Amino acid sequence: MTSPQPARPSPVRFLRRLIPLALGLAAVGAPRAPAQAVTASIALPFVPAGLVVNPLTNRIYASDGDHIAVIDGSTNQVSATLLTGGADVVNPVTDMLYGSHGPFSGVAAPYYVTATDVATGATQTLAPGSAGPMAVDTAANRIFVANVDAESVTVIDGATNAASTVYLLSDPEGIAVNPVTGTAYVSLQGGGVTAIDGATGATRTAAPGAAPGPVAVNPVTNKVYVSGAGGDSVAVIDGATLAATTVAVGGSPGDIAVNPLTNRVYVSVGGPDGVAVIDGATDAVTLVPTGAEPVQPAVDMVLNRVYVPNYNGADVTVIDGATNAASTVPAGPNPGSIAVNPVTGMVYVANAGSAAVSVVFGPAPARGSPAARLVNISTRAPVGQGGDLLIPGFVVAGPGLETLLVRAAGPALARFGIAGALAQPSLAVFDSSGSRLASNTGWGSGPNPSQVAGASAQAGAFPFAAGSADSALLVTLPAGSYTAEVSGAGGSEGTALAEVYEVASTGTRLANISSRAQVGAAGTVVTGFVVAGSGGEEILLRADGPALAGFGVSGVLSQPVLSLADNAGSPVASNAGWAGFWDPGLIAAVSREVGAFALPTGASGITSADSAQVVTLAPGAYTMTVSGAGGSSGVALSELYEVP
């Protein structure tokens, strides 16, 4: 529950690096600091034709179509053992590689697909007669193969390697999948786009169009982009209705990529060489010049950069996604296939002109003050005894001092229809070393009740009744991480609301909140927050349960479920396991970027049922709820971070 706040002026704030708060203790996670134009080279025993990255295991897979070199991203060393098969796509959750053997790897018919288990090195031949561009649905563990010399698409079940065939009206050209809806979109050589339901195999076909090419999907907007429409345009297709329009981008549009977080589409074009940047909201186009023959734009969604190999040169163009400003970094001769690890910020480029992979770390884009920001954070949860207290943590970032109103509401919740409210909440604020800074039991008994009432009115918080047993504190804090502990006086139990409001600042910023509490029969953890300002605010939401066991917490919630709703109660987003998010690598990357502790992964991929979601929100009030799947109980940590 979050009280609306009136707009009020604030100074410009540049520091948005966040510190994770787990279990009531602060742990500093250093955000990555990119070096300027650094390039390394990794020698391979063959000339690489394909390249993919698994951001969860930090491994890079280079392939010549018959062999796979495994590169350790932490050392830039090639594994002593080469795997057989191909590496056109990877499922980062299972760490399975899939290769298409046919027209794209120089292998004569019959065509086929290989599946290589990185953990065991075993390779299996699948789907005889199938070959062409591939796409992976990580959420459903399905692999789609567009069979360019046959009027069909092969759908492979990643769990069993069983293959089925979906027949089309024309030979496919390009393919992409929306993991949110489980739908694959295939451009057809005869014109048009076919949508395939991954679960049922049912098809729908859009109206024919000219010159089909590579396909990309924005899973957030459910728009499909097909390069090459009409020879100088990109087709924009509504993923739900298949209604299509075209956007002129210039001569010879080629490879295409999407940044779902910024709603920008990047298309390599020739004549003149460059990248056409499409604003997904308005379809406005900006041409960014590149080097000779740009190919395969690759997006780092965390740092909002786009990397474009210039095949007829020896460099990569780096585009700042915020400004479209371009720079160049060296990348070896004939850079072609490219892959980004958003967790580490490293970029890998296959050099067709040599037997090597170039490693590129481009210049960091400048950061400025966000137009939108968090202005109020709160958490409602059951309060018990012992380890079952309500323990929200929060961060003050930037120089100067921050005056905050911290409140623990119990009896005041009755007016909102909340049953079982904590009769007498007791509130204390601690710094990162565990030292108690201030405490209160009964806001009217504190040294400054009139100032507390005034600060509540200024911040837009609902008022506490005179003489109520609700608690509140006014504290002035320097930058750092803090926890607010809410317990029941005399060992009492019930539901309480912990709130943190910014009252005054000299250049600091209220940055994030995380709350640990017991979830289950006693209730859920509810985190409320308000986004103010203009534009969109990117937020990372996490519900941690199994991951807490690594910090020595017992009785954790085995499968936390998070859901996000707006002020009207309408659902905005949900997640019941971050492996099912449309891009688990993005969750891992953003968690690292904001300084949150890493969610567990292993050689086989994601190893925990913790939940997470990345969303971009318009100004307004929102509520995040953490519950247990199937009504299960346990300790959970609810986290909310602004994303820089």
Short mmCIF file of N, CA and C in Angstrom, two decimals, residues 1-3 376-383 389-394 405-410 413 418 422 425-429 462 464 470-472 483-487 494-501 513-517 525-529:
data_model
loop_
_atom_site.label_atom_id
_atom_site.label_comp_id
_atom_site.label_asym_id
_atom_site.label_seq_id
_atom_site.Cartn_x
_atom_site.Cartn_y
_atom_site.Cartn_z
N MET A 1 0.85 -1.17 0.00
CA MET A 1 0.00 0.00 0.00
C MET A 1 0.90 1.23 0.00
N THR A 2 0.69 2.09 -0.96
CA THR A 2 1.54 3.27 -1.09
C THR A 2 0.67 4.51 -1.18
N SER A 3 0.99 5.50 -0.39
CA SER A 3 0.23 6.73 -0.42
C SER A 3 0.64 7.58 -1.60
N ASN A 376 8.66 6.80 -3.51
CA ASN A 376 8.15 6.25 -2.25
C ASN A 376 8.17 4.73 -2.35
N ILE A 377 8.61 4.05 -1.31
CA ILE A 377 8.64 2.61 -1.29
C ILE A 377 8.07 2.12 0.03
N SER A 378 7.36 1.01 -0.02
CA SER A 378 6.78 0.46 1.20
C SER A 378 6.60 -1.04 1.05
N THR A 379 6.48 -1.73 2.18
CA THR A 379 6.30 -3.18 2.18
C THR A 379 5.31 -3.57 3.26
N ARG A 380 4.31 -4.40 2.88
CA ARG A 380 3.35 -4.92 3.84
C ARG A 380 3.54 -6.42 3.94
N ALA A 381 3.63 -6.94 5.16
CA ALA A 381 3.87 -8.38 5.35
C ALA A 381 3.48 -8.77 6.76
N PRO A 382 3.29 -10.07 7.00
CA PRO A 382 3.01 -10.52 8.37
C PRO A 382 4.26 -10.39 9.24
N VAL A 383 4.05 -10.05 10.49
CA VAL A 383 5.13 -9.92 11.46
C VAL A 383 4.93 -10.99 12.53
N LEU A 389 10.38 -11.50 11.61
CA LEU A 389 10.07 -10.09 11.65
C LEU A 389 9.96 -9.54 10.22
N LEU A 390 9.44 -8.34 10.08
CA LEU A 390 9.43 -7.65 8.80
C LEU A 390 10.70 -6.81 8.74
N ILE A 391 11.57 -7.12 7.76
CA ILE A 391 12.88 -6.46 7.71
C ILE A 391 13.09 -5.87 6.32
N PRO A 392 12.58 -4.67 6.06
CA PRO A 392 12.88 -4.03 4.78
C PRO A 392 14.24 -3.33 4.81
N GLY A 393 14.98 -3.44 3.71
CA GLY A 393 16.23 -2.72 3.57
C GLY A 393 16.08 -1.66 2.50
N PHE A 394 16.81 -0.58 2.60
CA PHE A 394 16.73 0.47 1.60
C PHE A 394 18.10 1.11 1.43
N LEU A 405 11.38 9.88 6.24
CA LEU A 405 10.31 9.50 7.16
C LEU A 405 10.15 7.99 7.05
N VAL A 406 10.41 7.28 8.14
CA VAL A 406 10.28 5.83 8.16
C VAL A 406 9.13 5.49 9.10
N ARG A 407 8.18 4.70 8.64
CA ARG A 407 6.98 4.43 9.44
C ARG A 407 6.70 2.92 9.50
N ALA A 408 6.07 2.51 10.59
CA ALA A 408 5.58 1.14 10.77
C ALA A 408 4.11 1.25 11.15
N ALA A 409 3.23 0.96 10.20
CA ALA A 409 1.79 1.09 10.43
C ALA A 409 1.20 -0.25 10.82
N GLY A 410 0.39 -0.26 11.87
CA GLY A 410 -0.32 -1.44 12.32
C GLY A 410 -1.79 -1.12 12.48
N LEU A 413 -3.92 0.36 9.62
CA LEU A 413 -4.32 -0.42 8.47
C LEU A 413 -5.78 -0.83 8.51
N ILE A 418 -7.85 -4.11 6.25
CA ILE A 418 -6.88 -5.19 6.44
C ILE A 418 -7.09 -5.83 7.80
N LEU A 422 -1.13 -5.70 13.04
CA LEU A 422 -0.29 -5.73 14.22
C LEU A 422 -0.73 -4.62 15.18
N PRO A 425 3.13 -2.05 16.58
CA PRO A 425 4.41 -2.26 15.91
C PRO A 425 5.53 -1.47 16.59
N SER A 426 6.69 -2.09 16.64
CA SER A 426 7.88 -1.42 17.15
C SER A 426 8.86 -1.28 16.00
N LEU A 427 9.47 -0.10 15.85
CA LEU A 427 10.28 0.22 14.68
C LEU A 427 11.70 0.58 15.10
N ALA A 428 12.69 0.07 14.36
CA ALA A 428 14.08 0.45 14.59
C ALA A 428 14.79 0.52 13.24
N VAL A 429 15.75 1.46 13.12
CA VAL A 429 16.54 1.63 11.90
C VAL A 429 18.00 1.30 12.22
N PHE A 462 -0.65 8.75 4.29
CA PHE A 462 -1.91 8.84 5.03
C PHE A 462 -1.61 9.14 6.50
N PHE A 464 -1.53 9.21 10.61
CA PHE A 464 -1.78 8.36 11.76
C PHE A 464 -2.71 9.10 12.72
N ASP A 470 0.75 3.16 16.13
CA ASP A 470 1.65 3.11 14.98
C ASP A 470 2.95 3.83 15.32
N SER A 471 4.03 3.44 14.66
CA SER A 471 5.34 4.01 14.98
C SER A 471 5.91 4.77 13.79
N ALA A 472 6.79 5.76 14.08
CA ALA A 472 7.40 6.55 13.01
C ALA A 472 8.68 7.20 13.51
N THR A 483 18.58 -0.85 7.15
CA THR A 483 17.43 -1.72 7.34
C THR A 483 16.51 -1.13 8.38
N ALA A 484 15.22 -1.38 8.17
CA ALA A 484 14.20 -0.99 9.15
C ALA A 484 13.57 -2.28 9.67
N GLU A 485 13.64 -2.49 10.95
CA GLU A 485 13.11 -3.71 11.54
C GLU A 485 11.78 -3.42 12.22
N VAL A 486 10.75 -4.17 11.83
CA VAL A 486 9.42 -4.02 12.42
C VAL A 486 9.09 -5.29 13.19
N SER A 487 8.87 -5.14 14.50
CA SER A 487 8.51 -6.27 15.36
C SER A 487 7.23 -5.91 16.11
N GLY A 494 1.04 -10.01 13.77
CA GLY A 494 0.01 -9.43 12.91
C GLY A 494 0.63 -8.82 11.67
N THR A 495 -0.20 -8.24 10.84
CA THR A 495 0.26 -7.63 9.59
C THR A 495 0.65 -6.18 9.82
N ALA A 496 1.81 -5.78 9.24
CA ALA A 496 2.27 -4.39 9.38
C ALA A 496 2.72 -3.87 8.01
N LEU A 497 2.76 -2.56 7.93
CA LEU A 497 3.22 -1.87 6.72
C LEU A 497 4.43 -1.02 7.08
N ALA A 498 5.57 -1.30 6.42
CA ALA A 498 6.77 -0.48 6.60
C ALA A 498 6.88 0.46 5.42
N GLU A 499 7.11 1.76 5.70
CA GLU A 499 7.16 2.77 4.65
C GLU A 499 8.41 3.63 4.79
N VAL A 500 8.96 4.04 3.64
CA VAL A 500 10.10 4.95 3.62
C VAL A 500 9.78 6.06 2.63
N TYR A 501 9.79 7.31 3.10
CA TYR A 501 9.50 8.48 2.27
C TYR A 501 10.69 9.44 2.30
N ILE A 513 14.43 -0.93 -2.48
CA ILE A 513 13.95 -1.55 -1.26
C ILE A 513 13.95 -3.06 -1.43
N SER A 514 14.28 -3.75 -0.35
CA SER A 514 14.15 -5.21 -0.32
C SER A 514 13.64 -5.60 1.06
N SER A 515 12.73 -6.57 1.09
CA SER A 515 12.10 -6.94 2.36
C SER A 515 12.08 -8.44 2.52
N ARG A 516 12.54 -8.90 3.68
CA ARG A 516 12.49 -10.32 4.00
C ARG A 516 11.36 -10.57 4.96
N ALA A 517 10.54 -11.59 4.67
CA ALA A 517 9.41 -11.89 5.55
C ALA A 517 8.95 -13.32 5.31
N VAL A 525 3.88 -11.02 0.95
CA VAL A 525 4.69 -9.80 1.04
C VAL A 525 4.21 -8.86 -0.06
N VAL A 526 3.81 -7.68 0.31
CA VAL A 526 3.28 -6.70 -0.65
C VAL A 526 4.18 -5.47 -0.63
N THR A 527 4.81 -5.16 -1.75
CA THR A 527 5.68 -4.00 -1.88
C THR A 527 5.00 -2.97 -2.77
N GLY A 528 4.81 -1.78 -2.25
CA GLY A 528 4.22 -0.70 -3.03
C GLY A 528 5.27 0.34 -3.37
N PHE A 529 5.11 0.98 -4.51
CA PHE A 529 6.05 2.03 -4.90
C PHE A 529 5.38 2.97 -5.88
#
